[in-house]
Structure formats: structure tokens, C-alpha cells
XYZ file of C-alpha atoms in Angstrom:
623
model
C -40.425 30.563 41.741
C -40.648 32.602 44.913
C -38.698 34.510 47.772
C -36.349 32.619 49.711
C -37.464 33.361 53.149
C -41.361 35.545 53.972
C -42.229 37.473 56.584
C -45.354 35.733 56.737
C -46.689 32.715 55.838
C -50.448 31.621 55.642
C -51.502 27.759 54.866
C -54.840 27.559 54.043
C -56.627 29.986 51.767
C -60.485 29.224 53.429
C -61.989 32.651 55.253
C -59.324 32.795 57.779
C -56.608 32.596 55.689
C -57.665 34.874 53.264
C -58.201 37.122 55.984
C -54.959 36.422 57.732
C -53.093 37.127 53.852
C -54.911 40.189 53.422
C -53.637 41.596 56.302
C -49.982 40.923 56.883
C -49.278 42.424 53.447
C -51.468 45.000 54.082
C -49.463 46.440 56.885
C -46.015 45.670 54.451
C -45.106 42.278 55.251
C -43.502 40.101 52.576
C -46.573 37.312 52.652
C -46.743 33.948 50.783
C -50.455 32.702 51.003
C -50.322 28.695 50.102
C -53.325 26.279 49.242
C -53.998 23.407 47.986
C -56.436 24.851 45.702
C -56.203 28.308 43.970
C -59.539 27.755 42.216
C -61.053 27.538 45.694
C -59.620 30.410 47.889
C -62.313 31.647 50.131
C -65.008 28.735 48.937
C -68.303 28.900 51.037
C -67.859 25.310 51.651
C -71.371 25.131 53.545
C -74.182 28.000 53.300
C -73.896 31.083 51.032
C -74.642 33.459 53.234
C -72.676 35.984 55.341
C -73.442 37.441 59.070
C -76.680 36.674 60.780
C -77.153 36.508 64.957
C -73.698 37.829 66.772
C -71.824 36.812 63.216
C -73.538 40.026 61.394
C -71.482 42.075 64.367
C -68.024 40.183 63.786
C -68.552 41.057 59.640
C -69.114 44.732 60.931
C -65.778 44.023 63.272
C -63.711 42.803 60.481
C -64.418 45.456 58.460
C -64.375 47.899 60.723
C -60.638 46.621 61.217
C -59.735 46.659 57.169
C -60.593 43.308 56.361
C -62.364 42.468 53.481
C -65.119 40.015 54.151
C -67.432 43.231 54.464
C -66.750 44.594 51.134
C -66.795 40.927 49.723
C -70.180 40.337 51.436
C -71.568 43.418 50.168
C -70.276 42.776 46.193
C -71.680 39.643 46.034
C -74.627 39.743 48.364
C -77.849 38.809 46.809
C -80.389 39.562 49.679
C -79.819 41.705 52.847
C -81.661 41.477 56.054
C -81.090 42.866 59.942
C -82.200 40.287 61.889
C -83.854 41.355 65.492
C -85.324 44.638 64.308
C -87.453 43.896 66.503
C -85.131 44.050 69.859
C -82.722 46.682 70.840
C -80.211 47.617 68.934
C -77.310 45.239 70.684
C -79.279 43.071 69.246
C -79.879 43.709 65.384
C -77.389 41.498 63.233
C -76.735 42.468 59.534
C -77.074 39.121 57.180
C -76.430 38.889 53.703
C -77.372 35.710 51.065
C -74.504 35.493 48.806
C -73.341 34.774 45.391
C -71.548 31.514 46.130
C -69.443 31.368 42.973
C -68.790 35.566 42.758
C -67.526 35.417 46.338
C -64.834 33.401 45.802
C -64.158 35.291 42.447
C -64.249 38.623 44.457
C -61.929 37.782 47.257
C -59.234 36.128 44.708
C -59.521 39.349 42.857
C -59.163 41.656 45.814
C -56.134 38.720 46.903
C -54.024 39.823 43.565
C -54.752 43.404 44.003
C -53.276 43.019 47.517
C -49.265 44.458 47.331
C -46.827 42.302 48.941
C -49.014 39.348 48.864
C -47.320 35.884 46.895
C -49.237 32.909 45.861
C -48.239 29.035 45.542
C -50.638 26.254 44.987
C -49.521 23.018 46.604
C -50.281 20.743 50.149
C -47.872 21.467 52.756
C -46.956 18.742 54.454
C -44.927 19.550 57.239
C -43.404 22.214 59.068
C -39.947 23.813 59.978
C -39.001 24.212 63.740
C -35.941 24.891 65.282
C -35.310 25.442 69.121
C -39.204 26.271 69.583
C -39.275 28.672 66.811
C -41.342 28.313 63.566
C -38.480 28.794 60.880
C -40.898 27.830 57.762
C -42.973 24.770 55.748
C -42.270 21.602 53.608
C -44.045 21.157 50.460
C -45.628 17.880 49.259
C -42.852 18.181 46.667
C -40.431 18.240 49.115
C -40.009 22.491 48.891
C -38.423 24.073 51.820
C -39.991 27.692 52.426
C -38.370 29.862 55.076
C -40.412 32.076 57.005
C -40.178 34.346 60.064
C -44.210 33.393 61.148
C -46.448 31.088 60.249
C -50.294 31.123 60.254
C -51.961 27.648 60.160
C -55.904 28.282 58.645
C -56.454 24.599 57.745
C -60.012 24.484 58.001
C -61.373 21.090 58.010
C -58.631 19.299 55.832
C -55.647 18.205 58.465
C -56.858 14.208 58.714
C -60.299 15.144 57.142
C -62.790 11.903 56.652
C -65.593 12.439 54.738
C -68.764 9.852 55.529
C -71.600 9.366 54.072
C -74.020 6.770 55.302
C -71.369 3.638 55.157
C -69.553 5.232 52.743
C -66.102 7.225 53.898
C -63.223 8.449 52.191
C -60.505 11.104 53.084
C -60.952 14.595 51.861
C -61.148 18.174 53.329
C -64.460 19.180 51.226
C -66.922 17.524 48.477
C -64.058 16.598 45.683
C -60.420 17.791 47.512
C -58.687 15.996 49.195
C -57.058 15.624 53.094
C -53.843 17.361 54.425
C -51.470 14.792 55.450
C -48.635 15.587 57.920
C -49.182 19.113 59.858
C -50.659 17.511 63.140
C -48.239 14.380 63.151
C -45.189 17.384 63.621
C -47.199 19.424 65.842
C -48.037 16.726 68.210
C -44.084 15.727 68.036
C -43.052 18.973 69.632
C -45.764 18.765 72.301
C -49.233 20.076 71.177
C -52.328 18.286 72.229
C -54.895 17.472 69.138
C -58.682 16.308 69.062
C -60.898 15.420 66.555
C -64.068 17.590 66.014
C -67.145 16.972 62.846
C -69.080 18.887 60.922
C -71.724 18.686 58.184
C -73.387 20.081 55.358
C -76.834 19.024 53.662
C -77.356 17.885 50.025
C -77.450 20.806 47.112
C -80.098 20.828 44.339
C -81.542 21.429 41.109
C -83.660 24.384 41.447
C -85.406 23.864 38.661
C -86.926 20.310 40.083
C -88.642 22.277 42.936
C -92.033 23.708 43.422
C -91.555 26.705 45.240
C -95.564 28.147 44.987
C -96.004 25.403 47.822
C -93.560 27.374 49.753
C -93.264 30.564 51.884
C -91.437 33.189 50.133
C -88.946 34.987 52.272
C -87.563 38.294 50.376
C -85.148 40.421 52.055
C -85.635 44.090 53.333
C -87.495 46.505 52.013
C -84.546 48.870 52.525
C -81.568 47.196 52.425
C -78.333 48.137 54.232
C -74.832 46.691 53.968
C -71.879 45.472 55.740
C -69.025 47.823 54.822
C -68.472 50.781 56.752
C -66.154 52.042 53.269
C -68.090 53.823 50.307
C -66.657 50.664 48.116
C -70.115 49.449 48.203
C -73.415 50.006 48.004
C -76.790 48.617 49.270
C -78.617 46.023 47.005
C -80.671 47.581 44.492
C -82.660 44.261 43.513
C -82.736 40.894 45.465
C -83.380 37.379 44.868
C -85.573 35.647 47.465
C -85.091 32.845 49.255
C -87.990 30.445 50.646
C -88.892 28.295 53.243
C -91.057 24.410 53.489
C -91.083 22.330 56.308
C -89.974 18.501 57.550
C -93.019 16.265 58.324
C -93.542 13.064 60.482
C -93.644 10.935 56.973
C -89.775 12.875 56.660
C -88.794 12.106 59.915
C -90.104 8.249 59.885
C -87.948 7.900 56.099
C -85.205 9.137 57.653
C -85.129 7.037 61.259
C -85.259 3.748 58.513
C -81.503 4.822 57.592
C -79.979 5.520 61.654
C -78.901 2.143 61.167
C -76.354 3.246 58.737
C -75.279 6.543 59.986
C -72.357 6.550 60.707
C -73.488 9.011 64.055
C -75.783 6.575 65.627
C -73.478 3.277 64.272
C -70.269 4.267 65.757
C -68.180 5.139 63.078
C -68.558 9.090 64.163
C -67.093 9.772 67.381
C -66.430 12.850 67.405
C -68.690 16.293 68.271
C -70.089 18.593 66.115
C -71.803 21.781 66.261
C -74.073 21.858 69.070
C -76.647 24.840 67.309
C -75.999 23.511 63.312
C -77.349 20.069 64.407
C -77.946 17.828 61.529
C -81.187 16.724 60.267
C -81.210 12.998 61.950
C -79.526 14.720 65.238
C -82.690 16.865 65.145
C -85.092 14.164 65.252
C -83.474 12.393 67.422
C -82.660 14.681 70.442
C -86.463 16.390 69.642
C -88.220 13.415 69.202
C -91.518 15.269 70.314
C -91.693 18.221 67.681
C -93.480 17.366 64.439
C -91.953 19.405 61.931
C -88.448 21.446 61.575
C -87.944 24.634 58.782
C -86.247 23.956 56.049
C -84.639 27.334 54.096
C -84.501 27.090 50.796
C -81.572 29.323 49.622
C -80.174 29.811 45.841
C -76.290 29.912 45.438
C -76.385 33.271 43.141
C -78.184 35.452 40.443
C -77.838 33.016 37.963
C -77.250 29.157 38.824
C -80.031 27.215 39.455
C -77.806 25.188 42.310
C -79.931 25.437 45.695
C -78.800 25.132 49.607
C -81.043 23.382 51.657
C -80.159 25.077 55.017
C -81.474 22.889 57.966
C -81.366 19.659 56.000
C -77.312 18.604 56.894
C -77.280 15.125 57.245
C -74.714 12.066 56.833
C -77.065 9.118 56.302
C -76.951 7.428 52.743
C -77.507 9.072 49.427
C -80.851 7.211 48.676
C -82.078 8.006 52.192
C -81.600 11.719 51.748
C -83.374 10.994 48.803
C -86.678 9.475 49.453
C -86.381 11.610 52.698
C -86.381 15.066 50.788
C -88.672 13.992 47.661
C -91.276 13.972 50.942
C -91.220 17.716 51.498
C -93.547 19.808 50.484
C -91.998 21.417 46.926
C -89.495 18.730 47.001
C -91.749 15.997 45.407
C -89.780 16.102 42.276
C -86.344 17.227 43.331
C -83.282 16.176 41.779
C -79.634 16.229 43.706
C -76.573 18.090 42.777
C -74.735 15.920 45.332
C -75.359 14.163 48.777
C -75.034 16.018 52.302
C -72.098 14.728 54.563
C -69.987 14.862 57.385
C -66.751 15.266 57.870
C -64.040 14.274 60.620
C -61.120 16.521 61.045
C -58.180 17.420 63.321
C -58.375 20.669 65.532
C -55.998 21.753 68.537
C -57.848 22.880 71.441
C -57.195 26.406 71.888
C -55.777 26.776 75.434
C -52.554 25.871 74.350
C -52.611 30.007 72.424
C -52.017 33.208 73.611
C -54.239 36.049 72.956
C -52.326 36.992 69.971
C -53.220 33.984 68.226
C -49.788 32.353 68.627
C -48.926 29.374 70.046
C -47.373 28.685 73.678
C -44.982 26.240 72.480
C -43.828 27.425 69.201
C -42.950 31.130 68.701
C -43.762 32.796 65.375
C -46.338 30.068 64.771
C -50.024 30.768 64.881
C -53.443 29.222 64.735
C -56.840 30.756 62.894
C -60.402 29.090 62.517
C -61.691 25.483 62.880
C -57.937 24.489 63.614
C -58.927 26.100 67.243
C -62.312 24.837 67.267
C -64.629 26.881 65.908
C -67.430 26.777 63.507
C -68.536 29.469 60.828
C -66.789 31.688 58.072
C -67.385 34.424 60.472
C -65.419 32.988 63.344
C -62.938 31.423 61.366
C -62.047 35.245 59.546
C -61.955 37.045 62.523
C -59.691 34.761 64.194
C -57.508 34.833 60.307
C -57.425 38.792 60.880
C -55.943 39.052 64.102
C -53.411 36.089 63.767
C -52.647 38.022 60.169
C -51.966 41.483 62.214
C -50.236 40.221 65.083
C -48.125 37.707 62.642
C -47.407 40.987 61.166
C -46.634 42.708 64.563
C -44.470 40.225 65.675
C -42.084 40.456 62.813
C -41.852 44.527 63.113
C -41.013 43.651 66.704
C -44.148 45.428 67.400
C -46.573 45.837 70.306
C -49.750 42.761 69.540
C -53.099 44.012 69.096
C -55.525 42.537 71.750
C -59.109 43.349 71.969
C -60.749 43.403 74.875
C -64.282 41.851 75.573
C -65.989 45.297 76.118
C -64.258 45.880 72.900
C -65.131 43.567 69.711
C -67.282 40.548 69.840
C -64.082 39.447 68.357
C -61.999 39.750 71.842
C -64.771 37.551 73.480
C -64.678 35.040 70.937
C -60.699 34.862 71.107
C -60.698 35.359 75.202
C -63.745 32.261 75.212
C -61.010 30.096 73.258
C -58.005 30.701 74.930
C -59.324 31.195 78.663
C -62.084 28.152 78.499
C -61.455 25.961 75.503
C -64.122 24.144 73.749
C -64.988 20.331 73.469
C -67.219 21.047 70.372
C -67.647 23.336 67.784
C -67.838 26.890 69.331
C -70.379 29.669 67.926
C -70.611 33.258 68.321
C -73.816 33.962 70.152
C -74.616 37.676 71.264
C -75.549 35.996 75.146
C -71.752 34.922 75.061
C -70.941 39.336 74.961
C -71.707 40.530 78.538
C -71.284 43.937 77.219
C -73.445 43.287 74.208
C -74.639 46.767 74.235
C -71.578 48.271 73.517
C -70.665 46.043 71.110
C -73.509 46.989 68.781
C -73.166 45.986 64.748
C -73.566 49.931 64.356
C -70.813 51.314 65.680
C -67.552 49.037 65.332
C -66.114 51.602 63.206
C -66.021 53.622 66.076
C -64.492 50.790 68.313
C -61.950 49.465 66.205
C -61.130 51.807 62.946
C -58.902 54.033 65.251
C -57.027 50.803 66.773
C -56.528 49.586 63.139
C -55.454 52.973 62.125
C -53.168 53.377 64.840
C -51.311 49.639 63.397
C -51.258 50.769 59.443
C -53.881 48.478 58.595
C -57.012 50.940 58.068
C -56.465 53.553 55.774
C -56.835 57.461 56.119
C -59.790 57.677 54.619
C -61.451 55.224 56.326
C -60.165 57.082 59.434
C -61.462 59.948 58.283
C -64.952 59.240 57.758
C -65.430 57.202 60.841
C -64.676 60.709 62.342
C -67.003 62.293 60.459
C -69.619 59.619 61.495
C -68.580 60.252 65.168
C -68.745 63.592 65.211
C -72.017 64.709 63.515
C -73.687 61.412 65.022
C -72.386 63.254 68.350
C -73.565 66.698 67.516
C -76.983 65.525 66.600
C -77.157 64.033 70.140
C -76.267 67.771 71.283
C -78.775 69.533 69.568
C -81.218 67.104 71.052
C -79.950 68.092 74.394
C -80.302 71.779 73.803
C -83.268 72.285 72.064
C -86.373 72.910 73.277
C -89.792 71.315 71.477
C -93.216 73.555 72.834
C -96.546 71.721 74.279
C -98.360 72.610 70.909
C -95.659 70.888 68.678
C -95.455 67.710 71.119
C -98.490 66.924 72.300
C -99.993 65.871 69.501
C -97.306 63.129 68.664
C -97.356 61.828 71.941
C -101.133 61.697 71.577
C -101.273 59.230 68.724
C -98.572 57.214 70.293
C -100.748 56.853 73.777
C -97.846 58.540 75.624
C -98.522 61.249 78.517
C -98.532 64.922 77.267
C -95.946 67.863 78.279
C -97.562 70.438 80.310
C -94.455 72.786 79.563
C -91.695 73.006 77.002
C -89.099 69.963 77.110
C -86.111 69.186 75.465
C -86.007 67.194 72.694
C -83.849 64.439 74.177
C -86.375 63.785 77.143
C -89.301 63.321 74.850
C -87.569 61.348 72.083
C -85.849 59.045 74.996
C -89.175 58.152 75.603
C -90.166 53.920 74.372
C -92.772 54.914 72.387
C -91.413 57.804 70.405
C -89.439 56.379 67.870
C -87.166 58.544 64.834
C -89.837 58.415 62.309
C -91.831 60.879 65.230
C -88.596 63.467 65.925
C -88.494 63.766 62.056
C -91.811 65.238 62.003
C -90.232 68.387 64.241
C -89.780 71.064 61.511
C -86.622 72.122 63.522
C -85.258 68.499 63.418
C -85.861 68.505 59.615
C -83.965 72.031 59.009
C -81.111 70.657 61.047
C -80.827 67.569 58.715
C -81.111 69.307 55.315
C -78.833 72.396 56.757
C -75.816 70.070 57.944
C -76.515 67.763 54.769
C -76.620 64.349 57.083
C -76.998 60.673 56.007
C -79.577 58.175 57.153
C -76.067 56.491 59.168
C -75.686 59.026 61.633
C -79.388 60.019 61.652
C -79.651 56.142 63.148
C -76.307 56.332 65.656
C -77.807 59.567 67.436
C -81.040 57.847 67.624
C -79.735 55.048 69.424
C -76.929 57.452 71.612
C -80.262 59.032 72.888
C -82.811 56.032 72.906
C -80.399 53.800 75.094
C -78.006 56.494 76.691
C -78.758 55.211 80.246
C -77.730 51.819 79.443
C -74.865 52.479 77.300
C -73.882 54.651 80.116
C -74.334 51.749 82.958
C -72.426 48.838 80.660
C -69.569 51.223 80.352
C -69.027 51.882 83.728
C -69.765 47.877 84.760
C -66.870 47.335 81.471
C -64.428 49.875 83.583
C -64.527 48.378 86.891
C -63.756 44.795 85.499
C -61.064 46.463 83.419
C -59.459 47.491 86.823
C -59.262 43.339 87.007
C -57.473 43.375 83.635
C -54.468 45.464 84.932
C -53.289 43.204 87.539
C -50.790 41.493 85.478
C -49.822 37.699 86.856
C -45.869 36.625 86.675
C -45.312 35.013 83.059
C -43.720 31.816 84.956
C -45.911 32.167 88.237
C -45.700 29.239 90.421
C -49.532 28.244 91.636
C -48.347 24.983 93.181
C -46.848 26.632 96.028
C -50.073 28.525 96.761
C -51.160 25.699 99.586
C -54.677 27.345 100.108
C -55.570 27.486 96.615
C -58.020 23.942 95.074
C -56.487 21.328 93.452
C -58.400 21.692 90.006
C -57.666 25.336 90.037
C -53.549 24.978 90.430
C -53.888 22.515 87.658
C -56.232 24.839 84.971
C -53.900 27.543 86.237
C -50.777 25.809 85.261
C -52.466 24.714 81.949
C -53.753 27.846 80.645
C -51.222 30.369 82.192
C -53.648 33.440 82.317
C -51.762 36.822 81.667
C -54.282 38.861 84.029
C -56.363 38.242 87.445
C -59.151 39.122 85.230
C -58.848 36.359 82.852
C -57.904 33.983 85.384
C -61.246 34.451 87.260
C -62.932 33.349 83.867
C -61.323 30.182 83.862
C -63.513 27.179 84.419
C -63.216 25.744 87.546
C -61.365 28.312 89.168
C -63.740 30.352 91.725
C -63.420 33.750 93.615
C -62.010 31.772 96.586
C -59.499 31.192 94.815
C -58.434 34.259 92.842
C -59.034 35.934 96.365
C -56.099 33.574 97.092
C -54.137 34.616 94.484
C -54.508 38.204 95.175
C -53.344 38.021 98.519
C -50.202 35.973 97.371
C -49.194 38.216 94.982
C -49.292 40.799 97.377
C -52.714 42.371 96.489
């Protein structure tokens, strides 16, 4: 049927899971991959769509680190846009609208191309541990699989309740059902769980809406992609997507049903994503605002199955209903099924180490919503580091850690483990304090090499991030050497209502200017023989644009990044002692003793613990 004992095994085959798979056998562990469903591995359970603000740079991160939710993305994309063009570059976020039903295709696909990667289709229900070590999982059958680590990616199914309006029922998504039995053994050996909800809005027939009432919204004019790898390529033709609006009528037919919603009734007690709120959460909390967009998005080329992004709601079927048939191009719709909500169990994420693993159980590790979080993006990221260091672990290798001025990923994972979260945490580009070195453009130049270095990212892709690197860098050089004369100048810097040279300059001073931008260096003559004679693309044309337009503060994050790194090196005792630190506060000793920082650095980012206190701990540890 299968081996008798893994390296690796991953429960839960949702984006972290598939992620976490994908990368323990990639780096040549013996992995079993388990789910309830193989029909549904990798199912965009709520919007199809990949990336967008901060998310766009963790899709650039994973693939940047030989994951596959780039390449995915980019397969089955049906519109592309950067968000923020409009901002700096720290700030421009690739997105993608995706082929719902090819996605999932694509990443089973890539799954069974994957060496060393084994597949079973059934619930686990419980889980093998022996002297706090994870030794393997029980089956719903009763099936005993031995295993050296685990990876737990179980989404939204462990307890999941699904309500709609009075209406609940257990399941982990829209027609499969709940996981049964994980978090009764985890909380046996110690771990602390919570519950956490989410929510997704109704789907519909395309064909039932009106969308010359709407605002079209096509994607860009020249598109780009996610993967770094020259597996893809950008969209040739896209499908637009469109946006209407909510109304007071909407709002007042939907406040008739808050009597039986099961979030202002009582039946919902737990939080859910404070930035995806849902439709009657909206009205409620901005009771003064008259209208709210509503994105209408299609699910792929060639269904007529719509996503009605801003519209998430629990509240009755016939409420949604007569709600939506009041929008403007929704006076005729028809449903594909109801929005809902859904209850599910989640472990806050203190109790983990920065590998991913848990505190309490060795070999045993946690990836997505099971820590909290909300979003394929989040959840993939965290399935691609638990994957590798699963991996690690097993090779008796050294983990992989990323650093905040490193990956959006390491600030995401160091947020988790360092503060926790009470509701659904998001990736937001004001959570990166070094933001603009963690720019979409270059994570191949951040984290290919550290991939590289662990097996996971291939030569090749090695290879051309070098390449990248190195003529990107060159570029920068000739900028710095070459000289542009008043005659050639002036003129540009005329139409752009910038102050003339008086003498020859080099290039890099006048194209560092704000108002110069690339399309204005490319009109040098020796800018476009330097081009054509080293045969460059429009990639590194772009990275030495920004190396020169945003040099000085590139330059000043890096060296803020190096003096807090100074922080990170100050290691504290694995089994330090706080309470006997008599000068130290109360609430500090206790989130201290809780959370078990490995550094002063990431102690200091604690909640509730100030500099007073670190300055404390300094001096006791003989600092």
C-alpha cells in the first residue's frame, strides 16, 4: 500500500501542504502527503486569485526558494496586475486572477511529477507520540503510519462548523467534511488550542449578470509574472474582471437578517479576519459609509462560475439573495451556492520555534491557518519552510531561518512565534520594517542562493539569478562611469521641468533624479548601444533602475538591518531562568517564560516586554 515508516509526513494537501510535500521530497526525503480529498489538493477554497499587497512579495519569496505556487500562479493565471505602480518599488505587489479549476489540476500534476513524493487519500485521526517525539499518524481506518516528522497543514477542517444564517453543520469547506481527533491528542500532551472563523461570499451564474452596468477592470497592459524560472511566460490574452457597488437599499436588506446571523446572535464566538471583514461586519462597524466595492471576478477561461469578492457573508441563503439581486448588474442573478462561515480549531503560534516545529513535540510541525493565519499566501510560505526544515531535521541538518531583513516570509514567521495572534493574521507590507529591501523584484537575489545552498533550488535557477545579479550590477556601473554632455541632457530635463546641467554629469546623478524616470535614460544613444551590445532583458533593465533610483535608501535600511542584527547574535540560554531576575516586570518574566526567545533581539519584540527590561537582561547575562 505504502512504506512502512517516511521521512516526512504532510496532513493536509491545502497550499501549505502542498508546499510543505513539494519540498521535503524535493531535497530527497521519503514523503507521504495525506488528504482527505485527492480531487481537492491545493483547492482555492475562497478567491481565485494569487498575490496582491505584501502577498505578491511572499509568491515572489516562495518561488524564489523552489516552491511552486509561482509557476502554478503563472500557468493558470488569467489576468496579471502590479499593484502600487504608483509608489516605490517596496511597494509594487505582483497579483494574478486565476483559473480556479486549472490550479488545482496544475499543482496535482506538478505533485506526481515530484520524485520521492507518496500519496494516500484518507482523514487522519490521530497522531503517534512517544516520549515527546512525533513517531507517526492513525488513519480513520485505524492505519498506523510511522514517520520520523510530521507536518500538520489542516487548514480550516480540525473541528470545522460551517453556519449559515441558523443553519450549521460540521465540515472543513462547502461539501467535505470536519477532521475529528488531531486537537483532542494535541491538547492531551499539553498544547493550548483556540478557535478562530472565517468566511467566504456566495458564487454565481455569470451568465445571470449584467456586467455593461459595471466598471470593467482589465489587467495590465504589459503583463509580468510571478516565476523567477523560464517555466513560464507572461499572459498573452486576459479575461477581465469588473467591479459594482453595495447601496443603502443593500445594506437596509441585509440589517433585516442580523437577527439570524449567527455573528450578531451568538452562535459565532470566535474572530475572524480583521481586513477580509464580511459584508454584514462591514455595515455594521461603518455604519456611516453609503456604499462598499464589490469585485466581480470569474473562476477561469471557460466556466461561467463567478466570485463575488467583498460580498462574504453568513446570514441566510434568501437574505444573500434579495440582498445581492439589489446591486447594480445583479438584478437577475442566480446562485451557485450561499456564502458562509466557518469555525475551526487553530493553535496559537507561540508554542513553535522558528523552524516551524513545535516546543513540546519534536519532529512535529505546524503550517498555515493551524497557526493562525489567513490567505493561500501565508499559509504556503509557512508549508515551505516547515517542508525544508522537516527535511533538515531528518538529515540532522542545520534549519533554515530567515531573518526579517531577509524575506517577508521571516517577518511573518518571527510575528507568529514572537507575538502570537488573537485573530486571523495578514501579511501587510507596514508589518516589514525593512520593506525596501524586501522588494517583490529581487527575492531571487535574497533567497535563491540560501535555497541553493540546502538542495532545494536547482543549478539553473542558481545560475540565472547570477546572471540577473551581475548584469543588473554592471548596468548600475556603467551608469556610474559614464558621462552624458549638457547638449544631450538638457533637453530631457527640460520637458520634465527639472534644472539643467551646466557641465557634463554622470549618468547616475541625472537619472537618480525623481523626475527622470527609465523611459528618459533610454533615449541616451549610449544607453541604447549598451543594451543591444550586451543583449539585456527588460528584468535587469528594471533592477538597475531601481539600484540607482533608490540607492540612498537601500543603502540606509541596510545599515539600520545590520545594527539590529548585532541584537540577533546575543544568543539567550535555551533553559534561562527569568524568575530569578528580581528587577525585571512581572508580565515580562511571564511572556519570557512562555515564549522562550532564542535571541535578545527577538525578545525585545515581545509584547509587553520593554527596553527596561531587556536592559535588565543584558546586564544579567553579563552584557
Amino acid at each position: 500500500m505504502f512504506e512502512n515508516e517516511y521521512d516526512v509526513i504532510v496532513v493536509g494537501a491545502g497550499h501549505a501542504g502542498s508546499e510543505a510535500a513539494a519540498a521535503a521530497a524535493n531535497m530527497g526525503s521519503k514523503t507521504l502527503l495525506v488528504t482527505m480529498s485527492l480531487q481537492n489538493i491545493a483547492q482555492m477554497s475562497c478567491n481565485p486569485a494569487m498575490g496582491g499587497i505584501a502577498k505578491g512579495q511572499i509568491v515572489r519569496e516562495i518561488d524564489a526558494l523552489g516552491g511552486y505556487s509561482g509557476i502554478v500562479s503563472d500557468k493558470t493565471a488569467i489576468q496579471f496586475k502590479m499593484l502600487n505602480k504608483s509608489k516605490g518599488p517596496a511597494m509594487w505587489s505582483p497579483r494574478v486572477q486565476s483559473d480556479r479549476m486549472r490550479f488545482a489540476e496544475e499543482w496535482r500534476l506538478m505533485l506526481e511529477q515530484t520524485p520521492n513524493l507518496d500519496f494516500y487519500q484518507e482523514m487522519v485521526r490521530g497522531l503517534i507520540i512517544e516520549n515527546g517525539r512525533i513517531r507517526g499518524i492513525k488513519t480513520s481506518l485505524g492505519v498506523e503510519i510511522k514517520a520520523k516528522a510530521v507536518v500538520l497543514t489542516n487548514g480550516t477542517f480540525l473541528n470545522g462548523l460551517i453556519h449559515i444564517g441558523e443553519k450549521q453543520f460540521g465540515g472543513g469547506r462547502a461539501g467535505e467534511s470536519a477532521a475529528y481527533g488531531i486537537t483532542e491528542d494535541l491538547v492531551n500532551v499539553g498544547f493550548e488550542s483556540g478557535r478562530m472563523k472565517t468566511g467566504t461570499p456566495p458564487r454565481v451564474d455569470g451568465r445571470s449578470l449584467d456586467y455593461s452596468k459595471m466598471n470593467e477592470e482589465k489587467g495590465d497592459a504589459k503583463p509580468d509574472k510571478f516565476s523567477y524560472s523560464d517555466q513560464t511566460k507572461p499572459l498573452v490574452f486576459q479575461k477581465s474582471c469588473h467591479m459594482t457597488y453595495t447601496s443603502p437599499l443593500v445594506h437596509e436588506l441585509l440589517r433585516e437578517g442580523f437577527d439570524r446571523s449567527p455573528m450578531f446572535n451568538g452562535r459565532i464566538q470566535s474572530l475572524g479576519p480583521r481586513y477580509c471583514p464580511s459584508i454584514e461586519d462591514k455595515i455594521n462597524r461603518f455604519a456611516d459609509k453609503e456604499r462598499h466595492q464589490l469585485f466581480v471576478e470569474p473562476e477561469g477561461w471557460n466556466t461561467v462560475e463567478v466570485y463575488v469578492n467583498g460580498f462574504s457573508t453568513s446570514l441566510p441563503e434568501d437574505v444573500q439573495f434579495k440582498a445581492l439581486r439589489s446591486v447594480v448588474g445583479f438584478e437577475n442573478v442566480k446562485f451557485f451556492r450561499p456564502g458562509y462561515a466557518i469555525e475551526y480549531d487553530y493553535f496559537p503560534p507561540t508554542q513553535l520555534k522558528h523552524t516551524l516545529e513545535t516546543k513540546l513535540v519534536e519532529g512535529l510541525y505546524f503550517a498555515g491557518q493551524i497557526n493562525g493565519t489567513t490567505g493561500y499566501e501565508e499559509a504556503a510560505s509557512q508549508g515551505l519552510m516547515a517542508g525544508i526544515n522537516a527535511s533538515l531535521k531528518v538529515q540532522e541538518k542545520e534549519p533554515l531561518i530567515l531573518k526579517r531583513d531577509e524575506a517577508y516570509i521571516g517577518v511573518l514567521i518571527d510575528d507568529l512565534i514572537t507575538k502570537g495572534t488573537e485573530e486571523p493574521y495578514r501579511m501587510f507590507t507596514s508589518r516589514a520594517e525593512y520593506r525596501t529591501l524586501l522588494r517583490q523584484d529581487n527575492a531571487d537575489f535574497r533567497l535563491t542562493p540560501k535555497s541553493h545552498a540546502i538542495g532545494l533550488a536547482s543549478d539553473k535557477r542558481m545560475k540565472r539569478m547570477e546572471y540577473k545579479f551581475n548584469e543588473s550590477d554592471k548596468m548600475v556601473n556603467f551608469f556610474r562611469e559614464t558621462s552624458v554632455t549638457v547638449a544631450e541632457t538638457n533637453p530631457i530635463l527640460e520637458a520634465k521641468e527639472s534644472a539643467p546641467i551646466t557641465q557634463s554629469d554622470k549618468m547616475f546623478k541625472v537619472f537618480s533624479r525623481p523626475q527622470v524616470e527609465l523611459e528618459d535614460i533610454l533615449k541616451f544613444e549610449k544607453v541604447q548601444e549598451y543594451i543591444a551590445n550586451n543583449d539585456l532583458d527588460q528584468e535587469i533593465i528594471e533592477q538597475a533602475e531601481i539600484q540607482v533610483k533608490y540607492s540612498g535608501y537601500i543603502e540606509k535600511e541596510r545599515n539600520n538591518a545590520d545594527k539590529l542584527t548585532r541584537l540577533e547574535d546575543v544568543k539567550i540560554p535555551e533553559f534561562f531562568d527569568y524568575e530569578k531576575i528580581k528587577s525585571m516586570s512581572i508580565e515580562a518574566k511571564q511572556k519570557l517564560s512562555k515564549i522562550r526567545p532564542v535571541t535578545i533581539s527577538q525578545a525585545s519584540r515581545i509584547s509587553g516586554v520593554s527596553p527596561s527590561d531587556i536592559s535588565v537582561l543584558l546586564i544579567h547575562m553579563g552584557r
